[in-house]
Structures are given as structure tokens and as C-alpha cells.
Coordinates of C-alpha atoms in Angstrom, one line a residue:
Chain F
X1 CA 0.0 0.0 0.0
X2 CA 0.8 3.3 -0.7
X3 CA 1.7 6.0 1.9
X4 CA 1.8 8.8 -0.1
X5 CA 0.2 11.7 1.8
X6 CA -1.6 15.0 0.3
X7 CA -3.4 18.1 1.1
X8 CA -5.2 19.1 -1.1
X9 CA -6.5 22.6 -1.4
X10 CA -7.6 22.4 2.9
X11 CA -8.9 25.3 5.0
X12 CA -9.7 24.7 8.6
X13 CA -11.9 27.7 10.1
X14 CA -12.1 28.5 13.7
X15 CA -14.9 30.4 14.4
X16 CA -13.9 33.8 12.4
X17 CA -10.5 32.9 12.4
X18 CA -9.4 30.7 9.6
X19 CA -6.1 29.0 10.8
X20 CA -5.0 27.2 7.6
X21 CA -5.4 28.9 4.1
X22 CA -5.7 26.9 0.8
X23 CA -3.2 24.5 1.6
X24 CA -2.2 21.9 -1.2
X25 CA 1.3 19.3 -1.0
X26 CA 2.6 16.1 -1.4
X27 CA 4.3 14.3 0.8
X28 CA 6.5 11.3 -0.8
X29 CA 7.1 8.4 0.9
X30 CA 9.7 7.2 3.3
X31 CA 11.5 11.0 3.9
X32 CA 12.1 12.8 6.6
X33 CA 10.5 16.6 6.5
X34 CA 10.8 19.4 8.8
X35 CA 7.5 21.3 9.2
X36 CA 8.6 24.9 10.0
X37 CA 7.0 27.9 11.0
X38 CA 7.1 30.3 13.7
X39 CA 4.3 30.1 16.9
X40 CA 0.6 30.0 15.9
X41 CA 1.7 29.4 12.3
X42 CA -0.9 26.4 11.8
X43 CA 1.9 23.8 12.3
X44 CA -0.3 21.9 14.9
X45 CA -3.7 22.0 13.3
X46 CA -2.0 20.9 9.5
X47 CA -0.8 17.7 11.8
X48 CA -3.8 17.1 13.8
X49 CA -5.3 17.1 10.3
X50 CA -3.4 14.3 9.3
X51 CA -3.9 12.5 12.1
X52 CA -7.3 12.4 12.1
X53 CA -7.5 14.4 15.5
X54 CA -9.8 16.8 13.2
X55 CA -12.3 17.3 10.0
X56 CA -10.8 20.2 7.7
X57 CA -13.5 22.5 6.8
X58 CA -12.9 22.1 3.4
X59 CA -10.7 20.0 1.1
X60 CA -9.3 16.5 1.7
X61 CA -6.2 15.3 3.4
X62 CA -5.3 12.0 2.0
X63 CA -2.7 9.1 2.4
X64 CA -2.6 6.9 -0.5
X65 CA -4.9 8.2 -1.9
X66 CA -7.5 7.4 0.9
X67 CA -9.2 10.0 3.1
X68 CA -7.6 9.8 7.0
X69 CA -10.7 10.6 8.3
X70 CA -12.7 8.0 10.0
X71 CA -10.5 5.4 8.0
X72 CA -10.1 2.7 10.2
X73 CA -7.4 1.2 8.2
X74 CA -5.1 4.4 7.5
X75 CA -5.5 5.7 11.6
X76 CA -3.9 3.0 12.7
X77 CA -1.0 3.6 10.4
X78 CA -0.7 7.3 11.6
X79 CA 0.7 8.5 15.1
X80 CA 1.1 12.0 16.3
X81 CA 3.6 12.7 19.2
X82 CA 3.1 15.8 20.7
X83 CA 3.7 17.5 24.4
X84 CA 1.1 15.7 26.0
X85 CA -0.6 16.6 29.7
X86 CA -0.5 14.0 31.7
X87 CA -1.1 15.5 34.8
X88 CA -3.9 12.8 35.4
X89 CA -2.3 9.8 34.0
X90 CA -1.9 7.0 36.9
X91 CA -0.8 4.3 34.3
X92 CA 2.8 3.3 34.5
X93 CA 5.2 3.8 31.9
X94 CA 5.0 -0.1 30.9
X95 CA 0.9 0.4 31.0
X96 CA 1.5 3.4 28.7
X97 CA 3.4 0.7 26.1
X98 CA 1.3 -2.0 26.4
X99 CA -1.3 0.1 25.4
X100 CA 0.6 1.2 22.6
X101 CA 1.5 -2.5 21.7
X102 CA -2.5 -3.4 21.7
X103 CA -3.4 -0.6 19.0
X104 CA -0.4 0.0 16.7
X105 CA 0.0 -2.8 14.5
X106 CA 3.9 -2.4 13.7
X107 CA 4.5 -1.7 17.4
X108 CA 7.9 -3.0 18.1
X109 CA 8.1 -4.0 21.6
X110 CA 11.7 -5.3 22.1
X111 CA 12.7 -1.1 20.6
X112 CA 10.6 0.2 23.1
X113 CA 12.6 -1.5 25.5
X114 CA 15.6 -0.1 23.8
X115 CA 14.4 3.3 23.9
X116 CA 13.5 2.8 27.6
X117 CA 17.2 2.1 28.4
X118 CA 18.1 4.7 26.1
X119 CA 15.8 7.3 27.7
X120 CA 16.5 5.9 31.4
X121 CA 12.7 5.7 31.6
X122 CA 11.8 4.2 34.7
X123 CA 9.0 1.3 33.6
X124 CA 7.0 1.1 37.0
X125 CA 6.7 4.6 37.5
X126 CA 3.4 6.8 37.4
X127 CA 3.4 8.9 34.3
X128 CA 2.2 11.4 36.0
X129 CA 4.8 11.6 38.2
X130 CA 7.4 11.6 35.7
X131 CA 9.3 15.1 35.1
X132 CA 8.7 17.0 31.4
X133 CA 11.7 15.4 29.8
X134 CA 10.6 12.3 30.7
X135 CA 7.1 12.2 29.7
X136 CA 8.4 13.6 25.7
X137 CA 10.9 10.8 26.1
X138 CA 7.8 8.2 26.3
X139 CA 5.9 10.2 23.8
X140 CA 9.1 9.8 21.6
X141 CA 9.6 6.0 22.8
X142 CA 5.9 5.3 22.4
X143 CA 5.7 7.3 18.3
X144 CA 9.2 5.6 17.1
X145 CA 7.9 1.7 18.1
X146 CA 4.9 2.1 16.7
X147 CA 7.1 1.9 13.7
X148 CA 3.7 4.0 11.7
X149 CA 4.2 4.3 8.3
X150 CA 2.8 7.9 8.7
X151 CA 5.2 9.1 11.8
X152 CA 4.6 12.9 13.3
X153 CA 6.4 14.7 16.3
X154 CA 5.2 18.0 16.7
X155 CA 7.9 19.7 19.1
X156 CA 7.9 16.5 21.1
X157 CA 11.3 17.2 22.5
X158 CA 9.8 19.9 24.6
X159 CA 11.1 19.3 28.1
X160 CA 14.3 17.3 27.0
X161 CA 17.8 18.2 27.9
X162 CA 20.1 18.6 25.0
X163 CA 21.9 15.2 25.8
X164 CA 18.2 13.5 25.3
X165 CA 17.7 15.2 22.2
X166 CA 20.8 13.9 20.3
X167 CA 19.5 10.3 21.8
X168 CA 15.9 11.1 20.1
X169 CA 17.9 12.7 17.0
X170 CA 20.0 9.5 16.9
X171 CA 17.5 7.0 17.5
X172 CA 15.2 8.8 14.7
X173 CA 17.8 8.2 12.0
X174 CA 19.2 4.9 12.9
X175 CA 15.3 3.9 13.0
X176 CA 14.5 5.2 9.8
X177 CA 17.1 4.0 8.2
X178 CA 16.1 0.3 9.4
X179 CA 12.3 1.0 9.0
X180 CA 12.0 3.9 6.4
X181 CA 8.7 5.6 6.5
X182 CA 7.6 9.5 6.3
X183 CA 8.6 11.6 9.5
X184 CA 7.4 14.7 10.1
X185 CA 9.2 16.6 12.2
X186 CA 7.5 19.9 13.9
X187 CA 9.6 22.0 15.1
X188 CA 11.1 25.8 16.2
X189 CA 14.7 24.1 17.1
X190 CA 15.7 24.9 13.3
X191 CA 19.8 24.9 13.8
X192 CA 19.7 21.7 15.8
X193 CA 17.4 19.6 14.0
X194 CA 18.7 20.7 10.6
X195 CA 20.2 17.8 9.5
X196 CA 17.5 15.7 10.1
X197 CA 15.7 16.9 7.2
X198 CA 15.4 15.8 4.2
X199 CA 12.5 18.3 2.8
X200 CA 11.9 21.4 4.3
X201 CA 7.8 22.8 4.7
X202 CA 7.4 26.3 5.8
X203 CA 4.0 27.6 7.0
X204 CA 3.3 31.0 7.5
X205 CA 0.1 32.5 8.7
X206 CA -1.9 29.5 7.3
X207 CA -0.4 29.5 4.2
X208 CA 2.0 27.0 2.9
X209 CA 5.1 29.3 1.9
X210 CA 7.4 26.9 0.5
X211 CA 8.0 23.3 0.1
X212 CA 12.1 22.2 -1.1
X213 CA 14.2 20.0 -0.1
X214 CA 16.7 21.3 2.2
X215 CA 19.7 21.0 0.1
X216 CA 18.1 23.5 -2.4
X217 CA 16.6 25.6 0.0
X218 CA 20.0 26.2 1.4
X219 CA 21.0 27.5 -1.8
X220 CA 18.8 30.6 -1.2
X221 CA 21.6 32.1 1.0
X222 CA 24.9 33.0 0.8
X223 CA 27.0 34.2 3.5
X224 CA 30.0 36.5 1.8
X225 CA 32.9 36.9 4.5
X226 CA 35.9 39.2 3.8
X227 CA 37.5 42.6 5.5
X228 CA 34.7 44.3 6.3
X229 CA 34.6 47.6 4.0
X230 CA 34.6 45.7 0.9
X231 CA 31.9 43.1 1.8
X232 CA 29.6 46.2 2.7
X233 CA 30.3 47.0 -0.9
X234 CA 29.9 43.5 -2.3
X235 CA 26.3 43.3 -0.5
X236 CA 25.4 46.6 -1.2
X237 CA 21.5 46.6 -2.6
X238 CA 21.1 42.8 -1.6
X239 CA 18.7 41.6 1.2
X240 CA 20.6 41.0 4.1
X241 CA 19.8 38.1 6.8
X242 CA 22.3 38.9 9.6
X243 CA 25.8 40.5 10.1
X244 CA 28.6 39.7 12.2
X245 CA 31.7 41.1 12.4
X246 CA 35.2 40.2 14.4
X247 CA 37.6 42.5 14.3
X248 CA 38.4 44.1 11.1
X249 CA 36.3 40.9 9.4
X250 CA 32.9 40.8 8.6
X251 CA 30.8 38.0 7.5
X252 CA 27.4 38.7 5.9
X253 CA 24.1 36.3 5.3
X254 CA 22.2 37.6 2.2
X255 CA 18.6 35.9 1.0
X256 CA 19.0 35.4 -3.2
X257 CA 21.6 33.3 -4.9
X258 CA 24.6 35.4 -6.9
X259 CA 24.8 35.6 -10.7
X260 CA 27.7 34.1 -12.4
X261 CA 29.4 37.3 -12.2
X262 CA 28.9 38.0 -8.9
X263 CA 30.7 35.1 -7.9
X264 CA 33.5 36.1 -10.4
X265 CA 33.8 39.3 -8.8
X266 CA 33.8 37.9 -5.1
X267 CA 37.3 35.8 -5.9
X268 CA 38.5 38.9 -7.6
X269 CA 37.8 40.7 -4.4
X270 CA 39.1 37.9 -2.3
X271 CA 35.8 37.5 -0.3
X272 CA 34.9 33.5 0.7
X273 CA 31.5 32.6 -0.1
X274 CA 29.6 30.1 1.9
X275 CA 26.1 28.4 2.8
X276 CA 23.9 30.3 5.2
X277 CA 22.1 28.2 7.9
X278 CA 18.6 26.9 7.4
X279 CA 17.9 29.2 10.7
X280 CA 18.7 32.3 8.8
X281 CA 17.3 31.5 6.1
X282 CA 13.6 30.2 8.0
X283 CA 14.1 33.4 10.2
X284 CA 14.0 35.9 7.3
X285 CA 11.0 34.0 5.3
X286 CA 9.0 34.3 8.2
X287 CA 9.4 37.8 9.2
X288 CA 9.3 39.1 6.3
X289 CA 5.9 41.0 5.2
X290 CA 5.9 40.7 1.6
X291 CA 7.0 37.6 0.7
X292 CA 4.0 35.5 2.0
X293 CA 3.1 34.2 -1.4
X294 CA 2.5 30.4 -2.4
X295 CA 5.9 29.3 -3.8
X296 CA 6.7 25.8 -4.7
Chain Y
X1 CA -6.4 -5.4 12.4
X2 CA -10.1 -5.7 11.2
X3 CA -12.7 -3.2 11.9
X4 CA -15.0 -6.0 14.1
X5 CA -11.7 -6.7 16.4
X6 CA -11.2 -3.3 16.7
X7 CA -14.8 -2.3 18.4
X8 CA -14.4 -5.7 20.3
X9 CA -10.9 -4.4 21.6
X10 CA -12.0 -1.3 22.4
X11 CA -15.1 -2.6 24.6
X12 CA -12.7 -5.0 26.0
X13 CA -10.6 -2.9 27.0
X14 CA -12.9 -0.1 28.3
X15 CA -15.1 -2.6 30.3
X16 CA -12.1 -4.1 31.9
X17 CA -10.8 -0.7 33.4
X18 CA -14.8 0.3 34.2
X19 CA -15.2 -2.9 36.1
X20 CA -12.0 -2.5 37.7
X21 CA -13.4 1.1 39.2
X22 CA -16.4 -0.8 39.9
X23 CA -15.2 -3.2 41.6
X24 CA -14.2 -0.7 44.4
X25 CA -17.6 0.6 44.1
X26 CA -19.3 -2.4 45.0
X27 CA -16.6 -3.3 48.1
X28 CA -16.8 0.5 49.4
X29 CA -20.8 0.3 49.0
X30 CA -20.7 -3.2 50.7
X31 CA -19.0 -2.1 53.5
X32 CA -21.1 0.5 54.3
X33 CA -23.9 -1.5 53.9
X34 CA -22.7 -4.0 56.3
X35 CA -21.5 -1.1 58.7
X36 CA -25.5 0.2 58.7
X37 CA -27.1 -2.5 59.2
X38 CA -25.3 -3.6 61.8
X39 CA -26.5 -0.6 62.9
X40 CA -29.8 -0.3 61.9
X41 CA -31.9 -3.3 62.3
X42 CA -35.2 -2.6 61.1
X43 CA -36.3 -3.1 57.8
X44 CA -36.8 0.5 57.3
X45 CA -33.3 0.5 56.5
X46 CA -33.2 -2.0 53.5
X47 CA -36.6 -3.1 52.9
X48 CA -35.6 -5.0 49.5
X49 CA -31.6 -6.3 50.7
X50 CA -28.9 -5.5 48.9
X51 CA -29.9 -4.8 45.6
X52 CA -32.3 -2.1 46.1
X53 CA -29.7 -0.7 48.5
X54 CA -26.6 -0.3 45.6
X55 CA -29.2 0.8 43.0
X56 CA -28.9 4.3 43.6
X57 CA -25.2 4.7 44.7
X58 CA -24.8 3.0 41.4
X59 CA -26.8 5.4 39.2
X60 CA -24.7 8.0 40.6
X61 CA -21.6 6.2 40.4
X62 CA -22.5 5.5 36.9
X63 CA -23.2 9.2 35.7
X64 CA -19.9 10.4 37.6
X65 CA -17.6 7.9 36.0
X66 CA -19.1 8.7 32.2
X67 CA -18.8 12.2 33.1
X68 CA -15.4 11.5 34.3
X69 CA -13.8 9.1 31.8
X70 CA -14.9 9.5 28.1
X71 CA -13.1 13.0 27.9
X72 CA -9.6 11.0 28.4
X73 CA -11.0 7.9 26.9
X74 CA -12.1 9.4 23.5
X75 CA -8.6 11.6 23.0
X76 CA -6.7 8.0 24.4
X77 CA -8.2 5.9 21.3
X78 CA -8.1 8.5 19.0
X79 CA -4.6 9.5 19.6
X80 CA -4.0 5.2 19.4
X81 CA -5.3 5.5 15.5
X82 CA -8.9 4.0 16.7
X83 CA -11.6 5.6 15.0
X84 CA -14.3 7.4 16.1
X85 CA -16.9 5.0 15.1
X86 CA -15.0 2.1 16.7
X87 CA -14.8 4.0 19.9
X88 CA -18.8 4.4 19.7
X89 CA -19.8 1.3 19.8
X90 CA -17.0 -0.5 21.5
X91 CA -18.0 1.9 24.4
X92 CA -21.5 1.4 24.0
X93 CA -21.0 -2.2 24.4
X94 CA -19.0 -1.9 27.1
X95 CA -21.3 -0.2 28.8
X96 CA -24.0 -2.3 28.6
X97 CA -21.4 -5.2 29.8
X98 CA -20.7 -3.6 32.6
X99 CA -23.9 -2.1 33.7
X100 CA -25.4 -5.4 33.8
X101 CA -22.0 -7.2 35.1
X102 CA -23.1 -4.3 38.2
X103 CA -26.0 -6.0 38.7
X104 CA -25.2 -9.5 38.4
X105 CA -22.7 -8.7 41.2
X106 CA -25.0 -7.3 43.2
X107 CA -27.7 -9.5 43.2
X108 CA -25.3 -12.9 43.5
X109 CA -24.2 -10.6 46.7
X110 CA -27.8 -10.5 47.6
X111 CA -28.4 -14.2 47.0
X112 CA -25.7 -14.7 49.6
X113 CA -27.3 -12.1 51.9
X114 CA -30.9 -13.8 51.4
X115 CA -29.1 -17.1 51.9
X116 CA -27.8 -16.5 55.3
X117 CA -30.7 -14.2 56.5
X118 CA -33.8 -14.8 54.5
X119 CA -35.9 -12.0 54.1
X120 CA -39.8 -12.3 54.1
X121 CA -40.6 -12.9 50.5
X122 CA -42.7 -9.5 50.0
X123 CA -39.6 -7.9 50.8
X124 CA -37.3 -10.3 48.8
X125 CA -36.1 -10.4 44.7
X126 CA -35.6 -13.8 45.4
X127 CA -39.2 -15.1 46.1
X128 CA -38.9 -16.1 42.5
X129 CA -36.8 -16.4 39.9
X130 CA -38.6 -14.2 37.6
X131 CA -38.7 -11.8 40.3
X132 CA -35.0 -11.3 40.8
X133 CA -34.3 -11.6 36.5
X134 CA -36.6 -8.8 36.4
X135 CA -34.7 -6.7 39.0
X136 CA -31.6 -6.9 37.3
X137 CA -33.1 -5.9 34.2
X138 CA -35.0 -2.9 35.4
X139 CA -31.7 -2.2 37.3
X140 CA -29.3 -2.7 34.9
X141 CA -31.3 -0.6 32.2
X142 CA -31.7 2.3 34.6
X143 CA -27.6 2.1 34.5
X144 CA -27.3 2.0 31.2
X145 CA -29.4 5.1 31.1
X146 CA -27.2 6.9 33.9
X147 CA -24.1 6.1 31.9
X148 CA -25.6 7.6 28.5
X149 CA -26.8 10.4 30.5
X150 CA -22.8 11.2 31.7
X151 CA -21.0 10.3 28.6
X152 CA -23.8 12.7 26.8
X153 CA -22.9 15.5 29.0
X154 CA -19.1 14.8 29.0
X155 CA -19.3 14.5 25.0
X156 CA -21.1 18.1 25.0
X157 CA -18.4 19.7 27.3
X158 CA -15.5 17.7 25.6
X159 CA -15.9 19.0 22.4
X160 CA -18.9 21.8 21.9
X161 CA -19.6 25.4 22.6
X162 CA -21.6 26.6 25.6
X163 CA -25.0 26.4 24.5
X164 CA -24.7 22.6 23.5
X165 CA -22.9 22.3 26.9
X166 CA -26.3 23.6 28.7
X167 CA -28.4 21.6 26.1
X168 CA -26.4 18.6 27.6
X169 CA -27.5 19.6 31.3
X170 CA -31.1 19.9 30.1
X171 CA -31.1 16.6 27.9
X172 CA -29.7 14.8 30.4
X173 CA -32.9 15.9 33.1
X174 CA -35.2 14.6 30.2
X175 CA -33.2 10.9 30.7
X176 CA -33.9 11.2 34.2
X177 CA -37.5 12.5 34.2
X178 CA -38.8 9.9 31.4
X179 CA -36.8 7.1 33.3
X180 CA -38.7 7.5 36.4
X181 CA -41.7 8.1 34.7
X182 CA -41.4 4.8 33.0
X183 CA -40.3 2.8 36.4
X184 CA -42.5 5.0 39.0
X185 CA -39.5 5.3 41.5
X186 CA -39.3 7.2 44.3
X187 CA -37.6 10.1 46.1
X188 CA -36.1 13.0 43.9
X189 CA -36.7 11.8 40.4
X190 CA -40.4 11.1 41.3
X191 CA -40.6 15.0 42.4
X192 CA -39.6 16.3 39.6
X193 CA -41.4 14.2 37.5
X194 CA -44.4 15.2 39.8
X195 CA -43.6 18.9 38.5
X196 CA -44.1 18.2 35.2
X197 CA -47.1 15.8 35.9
X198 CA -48.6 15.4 38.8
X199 CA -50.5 12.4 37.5
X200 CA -47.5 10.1 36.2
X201 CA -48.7 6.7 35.0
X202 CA -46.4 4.6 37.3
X203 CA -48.3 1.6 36.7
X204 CA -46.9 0.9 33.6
X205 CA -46.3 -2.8 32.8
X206 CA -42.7 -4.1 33.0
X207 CA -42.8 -4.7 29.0
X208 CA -43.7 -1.0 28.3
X209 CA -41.2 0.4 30.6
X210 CA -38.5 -1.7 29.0
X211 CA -39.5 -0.9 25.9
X212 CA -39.4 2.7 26.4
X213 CA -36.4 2.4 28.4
X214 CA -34.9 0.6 25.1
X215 CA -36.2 3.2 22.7
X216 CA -34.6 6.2 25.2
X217 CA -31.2 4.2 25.1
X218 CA -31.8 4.2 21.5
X219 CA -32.3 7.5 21.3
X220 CA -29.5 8.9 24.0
X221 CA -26.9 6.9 22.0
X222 CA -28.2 8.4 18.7
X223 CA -27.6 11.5 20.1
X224 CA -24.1 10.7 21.4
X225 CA -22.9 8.9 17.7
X226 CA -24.3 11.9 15.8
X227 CA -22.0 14.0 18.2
X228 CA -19.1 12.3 17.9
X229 CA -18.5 11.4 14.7
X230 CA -17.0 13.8 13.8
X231 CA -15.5 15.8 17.4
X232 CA -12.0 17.5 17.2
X233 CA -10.0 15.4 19.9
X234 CA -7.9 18.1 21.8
X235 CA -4.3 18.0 21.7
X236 CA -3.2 18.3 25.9

């Protein structure tokens, strides 16, 4: 079966407020895509969408070319980790998985265990009573074993410390590369997820702004370091990202790519030309006002 | 897994944590009945035994734990990849499992309670068989109704706006105020009914009211499909 997932042309309307605008994309299968876009975006209401957690007001979100809605058979095959409250929950950590285990058909148990050692998640504890880094690290534990074709984390690292994260980042790749499937990957950590990604989705006010995959969408920067006074004159007249400057050096981020000649004239001027950081690059697309168009 | 296991997972699994919640309600509510009538030895106290005395502790306890549980248990089976559908009727189900398994409990309790002090048979389920089938039917319907009545109300305030919530309240007086009108009980549901109208027909036959009780669960779980099939399940 096919896993390939779409929106296609999907509003979802709140009331008077109208929290996702016309969006249409594909998703391929087996990749791993960061969904980006800054607070109150529509990041979490595009992925409760696929999920099934809600109806879109209008259009159709699809996985192989089945509706996810009310689809017993595609549910099953989609799971959502996100930072959930479990300020009630009296099952234990090993009740949490064997719950998991009845209801996700892939579920892999013996990884789960794995993840528990990795994640020093203690089995016979409330969950309740676990701390915040903990209770992501089960959300995390319980969304990689379920081994979902359709696999979303939507900022479920919240709580971690750093060293956790680069076990979830670890574990994520290593998994997929055993077990490819589509990861989504929600997410406001930009610079340290990066290189997780393998597409890049940008949502801005409801609207899908761009869809590339990353490689390509880090060649809409380039950072142009040199002595200071003649890469002012280099990036004269182009958009400019961010500045930083160390002594008499001065490294600039610019948004556009550089003609042919540009980049002629930068090695005549002796400035080094480099790759600007997804960051940068995510920062500037989202704060900008005019530049909210559709692109693909 | 295939769409039939799925509703007969998800009643499995919800009547095994309802009963084991029940469980404690039926050893808390045995304890105090032993504690009063110890105390109390007339039969003012419990004029029909056991049964008649967890009936109403377990209509409340009923309402409470559907107003309680379906918020967490709808978003738990959703967020599992269960559909909305499945979780419908395998709660329905297991509802009706457990609303009855209430009753069986109760009246094999009473069975051991008439067995070591047998009551005087006009106070008694267990003058006949037919008697005490009939009590747990009546019993276990009124339940069931109790338990719609809470997860209607919860369903309202899980996932609608303010005026379905209060519709919710009001809808689920109606359940109360038809039910007693189609058993005749006593005590606060038979005032209320009074309100309404003072000349209730509480002699209805045991196949109406069961009938009407069966056409209200009908209806109540109608209600509560049409509502859920298509709720936003909240992301806490």
C-alpha cells in the first residue's frame, strides 16, 4: 500500500479565524520533512489534520490516496507525538506501552525497550509523576515503536535536555534508516534539527510558503565573508539576513543566490562565499511582510 | 487489524478498566452497607436487601464515572489510531457489559445475603426467579441510562460550545425525568417528575417500561454517535 500523503486545497476555520489557508502538498514516501513555522503558524492544526484528531473545513487530506478521516485502516498507520498533559495519567510507563502495543500494528516492543534504556525511563513509575523530559521521552519512545508508516512529532522534545535530544535525534535516524517511513518533524529548534531533514515545509500564517528540499533551500543564501569595508560594498543593494563582524572581518548572510558574475567578482575581491544556515534562512522567510506568497 | 476486532478491543478494554473502578464501588458500598445495618436493624433500612440498596449509589456512580472518563478515553483511542466510530460502539458495548456485570454482582451478593438471613418474601427479589431476573433488568437498564446520560454530558463539554454544553444539562434531566416516569420510582426523580405531571402513570407494565427504556437508550446513543463522529479530539 501506498503511503503517499496529500493536502489538497484544505482550509480549517475557527470560528472567524481561519487557521489554515488553501493548503495543497505532497508528501513522498519514506522522507524525513521538517514542518517549520514560527508560533501560531498552523503547524499543529495541519498535523492534527493528518492525524485524524480533526475534520478540515474544506478539502481532503489524504494518504494513499485514501481519506484519514474516520478510516479505520489508515489511523492505525498514523501517530502524532506531541507534548502531551499528563497530569492525570496513573498508568505506569510499561501500562502506557502495552497500550501502545495493543493498538499500533507495527508496534515493536523489544525497541521500546531499547528506547526505555536509552531514555533511562523508569517502567513502574506513574506517568504522572514523571518530570517533562521524561514524559516527551515516552511520547518519543511510544511514536518511534509504533514503527507508523505515517510518523509525526510535533515539538515532542519539549522538556528534553540537550543530551536526550541527540538520543531522540540518533535513534530517529538509525530507526528510519532500518524501518524507512515519512517523518514529520514539527519543530522551532531549526539549527539543531537541521540535518535531520530531508524536505523542508514552511507555513506562515496559514499559508503554505514553501516546500524544497533542504539542500536546495540552502541555496537561497549565501553568507559573503571578507574585511569588512569591501563586503559592505559586495552586499550593497542585496537583502541581508544577519551581520557579524570580528575584528576588522565581517561575515554577511544575504537571501537570493549570486549571478555568475557576482561570484567572479567575489574571488576577484578575495571574499569567501559560503552556505547560510537553514535558521537564517527560515528566520528571514518568516518575518518578512511581503514575501507570504504560495511558492513551490 | 479488522474493523470488528477493533470495536471488540476497544469494549474489551474499556469494560475491563470500568469494572475494575467498579469493583471498588461495589466493596466500598458493601462495606457501608454492612457497617448500617449492623446498625440499623429494622427493615426501614433495607426493605428489599442489597440490591435495592446499591441501586442508587450505582446510578450515581455510573453518571460520575461517564462524566469522568470519556473526555480521556475518547482523545486516548483516538490518539491510538482508533476511529471514532469504533470507539462508539465499543464503548457502547461496554457499557451495557458492565452495567449489567453491576448488577449480576450485586444480586449474587444478595443471593448470599438472602441465603444466610432470609428476608420475608414480599420484601425479597428472590421469592422467585422471575422476580429477581426482572430486577436486574430494570436495574441494569436504569444504569445504562445513567451512563448515556454522563457520557452525553461529557461528549457536550469535551468538544462543543456553551450552548450545546447547557443543552447537555437539560437533555440529560429529560433521561432522568422519562426514566422514572417509565419505572415509578421514588424520592427526587419522582418529584420532579411530579412537576411536570402530577399524575404520572407509574403503573406501567414491565414490557412498556423496558421498551421505552430501550427506545430512550436508542435515542440517548443516537444522540451521542451523531455528536461524535466527527469531534475535534484536543491536543493536551
Amino acid at each position: 500500500m501506498s503511503y503517499e500523503t496529500a493536502f489538497h486545497q484544505v482550509n480549517m476555520t475557527y470560528g472567524n479565524f481561519q487557521a489554515l489557508k488553501d493548503i495543497s502538498f505532497r508528501l513522498e514516501e519514506e522522507k524525513i520533512y521538517g514542518l517549520l513555522g514560527r508560533n501560531g503558524a498552523g503547524k499543529s492544526t495541519l498535523l492534527s489534520l493528518l492525524a485524524a484528531y480533526r475534520k478540515p473545513s474544506t478539502g481532503t487530506v489524504t494518504i494513499g490516496g485514501q481519506e484519514v478521516f474516520e478510516n479505520s485502516q489508515l489511523m492505525s498507520q498514523v501517530a502524532l507525538s506531541y507534548n502531551t498533559d499528563y497530569s492525570e495519567e496513573s498508568d505506569k510507563v510499561k501500562d502506557m506501552l502495552d497500550a501502545a502495543a495493543c493498538y499500533r500494528p507495527n508496534f515493536d516492543s523489544s525497541y521500546a525497550e531499547h528506547l526505555v534504556k536509552q531514555f533511562k525511563l523508569p517502567r513502574d513509575k506513574q506517568v504522572k509523576k514523571l518530570s517533562n523530559g521524561m514524559k516527551s521521552a515516552l511520547n518519543v519512545t511510544i511514536g518511534l515503536a509504533s514503527r507508523c508508516p505515517v510518523t509525526i512529532f510535533d515539538e515532542a522534545y519539549v522538556g528534553m535536555d540537550a543530551p536526550t535530544r541527540e538520543i531522540f535525534y540518533r535513534e530517529l535516524l538509525e530507526d528510519h534508516a532500518r524501518h524507512p517511513r515519512t517523518i514529520i518533524l514539527s519543530t522551532h529548534l531549526v539549527s539543531e534539527m537541521d540535518y535531520l531533514f530531508e524536505e523542508i515545509i514552511i507555513i506562515k500564517r496559514g499559508r503554505l510558503l514553501m516546500q524544497e528540499r533542504s539542500d536546495q533551500f540552502l541555496e537561497l543564501g549565501v553568507s559573503v565573508t571578507g574585511a569588512t569595508q569591501v563586503v559592505e560594498d559586495f552586499v550593497r543593494g542585496m537583502k541581508r539576513l544577519s551581520t557579524r563582524q570580528l575584528g576588522g572581518t565581517t561575515s554577511v548572510r544575504i537571501y537570493g543566490e549570486l549571478s555568475e558574475m557576482q561570484h567572479k567578482e567575489a574571488r576577484k575581491l578575495g571574499l569567501e562565499l559560503g552556505n547560510v544556515s537553514m535558521q537564517d534562512l527560515f528566520i528571514h522567510l518568516t518575518e518578512e511582510e511581503d514575501t507570504d506568497d504560495v511558492q513551490k | 487489524m479488522t474493523f470488528k476486532n477493533r470495536i471488540a478491543q476497544v469494549a474489551s478494554d474499556s469494560a475491563k478498566y470500568h469494572l475494575s473502578v467498579a469493583a471498588w464501588f461495589i466493596v466500598v458500598v458493601s462495606i457501608i452497607y454492612i457497617v448500617l445495618g449492623s446498625i440499623f436493624t429494622t427493615n426501614d433500612f433495607t426493605p428489599s436487601g442489597f440490591m435495592a440498596f446499591i441501586y442508587r449509589p450505582a446510578k450515581i456512580f455510573s453518571l460520575i464515572y461517564a462524566i469522568s472518563a470519556t473526555g480521556s478515553f475518547l482523545t486516548f483511542f483516538v490518539r491510538h489510531g482508533v476511529t471514532r466510530r469504533d470507539y462508539f460502539f465499543g464503548t457502547a458495548i461496554a457499557l451495557v457489559l458492565v452495567s449489567f456485570a453491576i448488577m449480576i454482582i450485586a444480586a449474587i451478593i444478595a443471593s448470599i445475603e438472602n441465603f444466610i438471613f432470609p428476608a420475608a418474601e414480599s420484601v425479597s427479589f428472590f421469592g422467585s426467579s422471575g422476580l429477581a431476573l426482572a430486577a436486574i433488568a430494570e436495574y441494569s437498564l436504569n444504569i445504562i441510562c445513567y451512563y448515556l446520560t454522563g457520557w452525553l454530558i461529557a461528549t457536550m463539554f469535551y468538544g462543543y460550545d456553551m450552548l450545546r454544553k447547557n443543552l447537555s444539562i437539560l437533555g440529560a434531566a429529560l433521561i432522568v425525568i422519562m426514566l422514572s416516569m417509565l419505572w415509578g420510582e421514588s424520592g427526587f426523580e419522582q418529584s420532579i417528575t411530579k412537576m411536570f405531571n402530577p399524575h404520572s402513570p407509574w403503573e406501567l407494565s414491565l414490557a412498556i417500561s423496558i421498551l421505552g427504556t430501550l427506545l430512550l437508550i436508542a435515542l440517548v446513543l443516537w444522540i451521542i454517535r451523531a455528536f461524535t463522529k466527527s469531534i475535534t479530539i484536543k491536543m493536551k
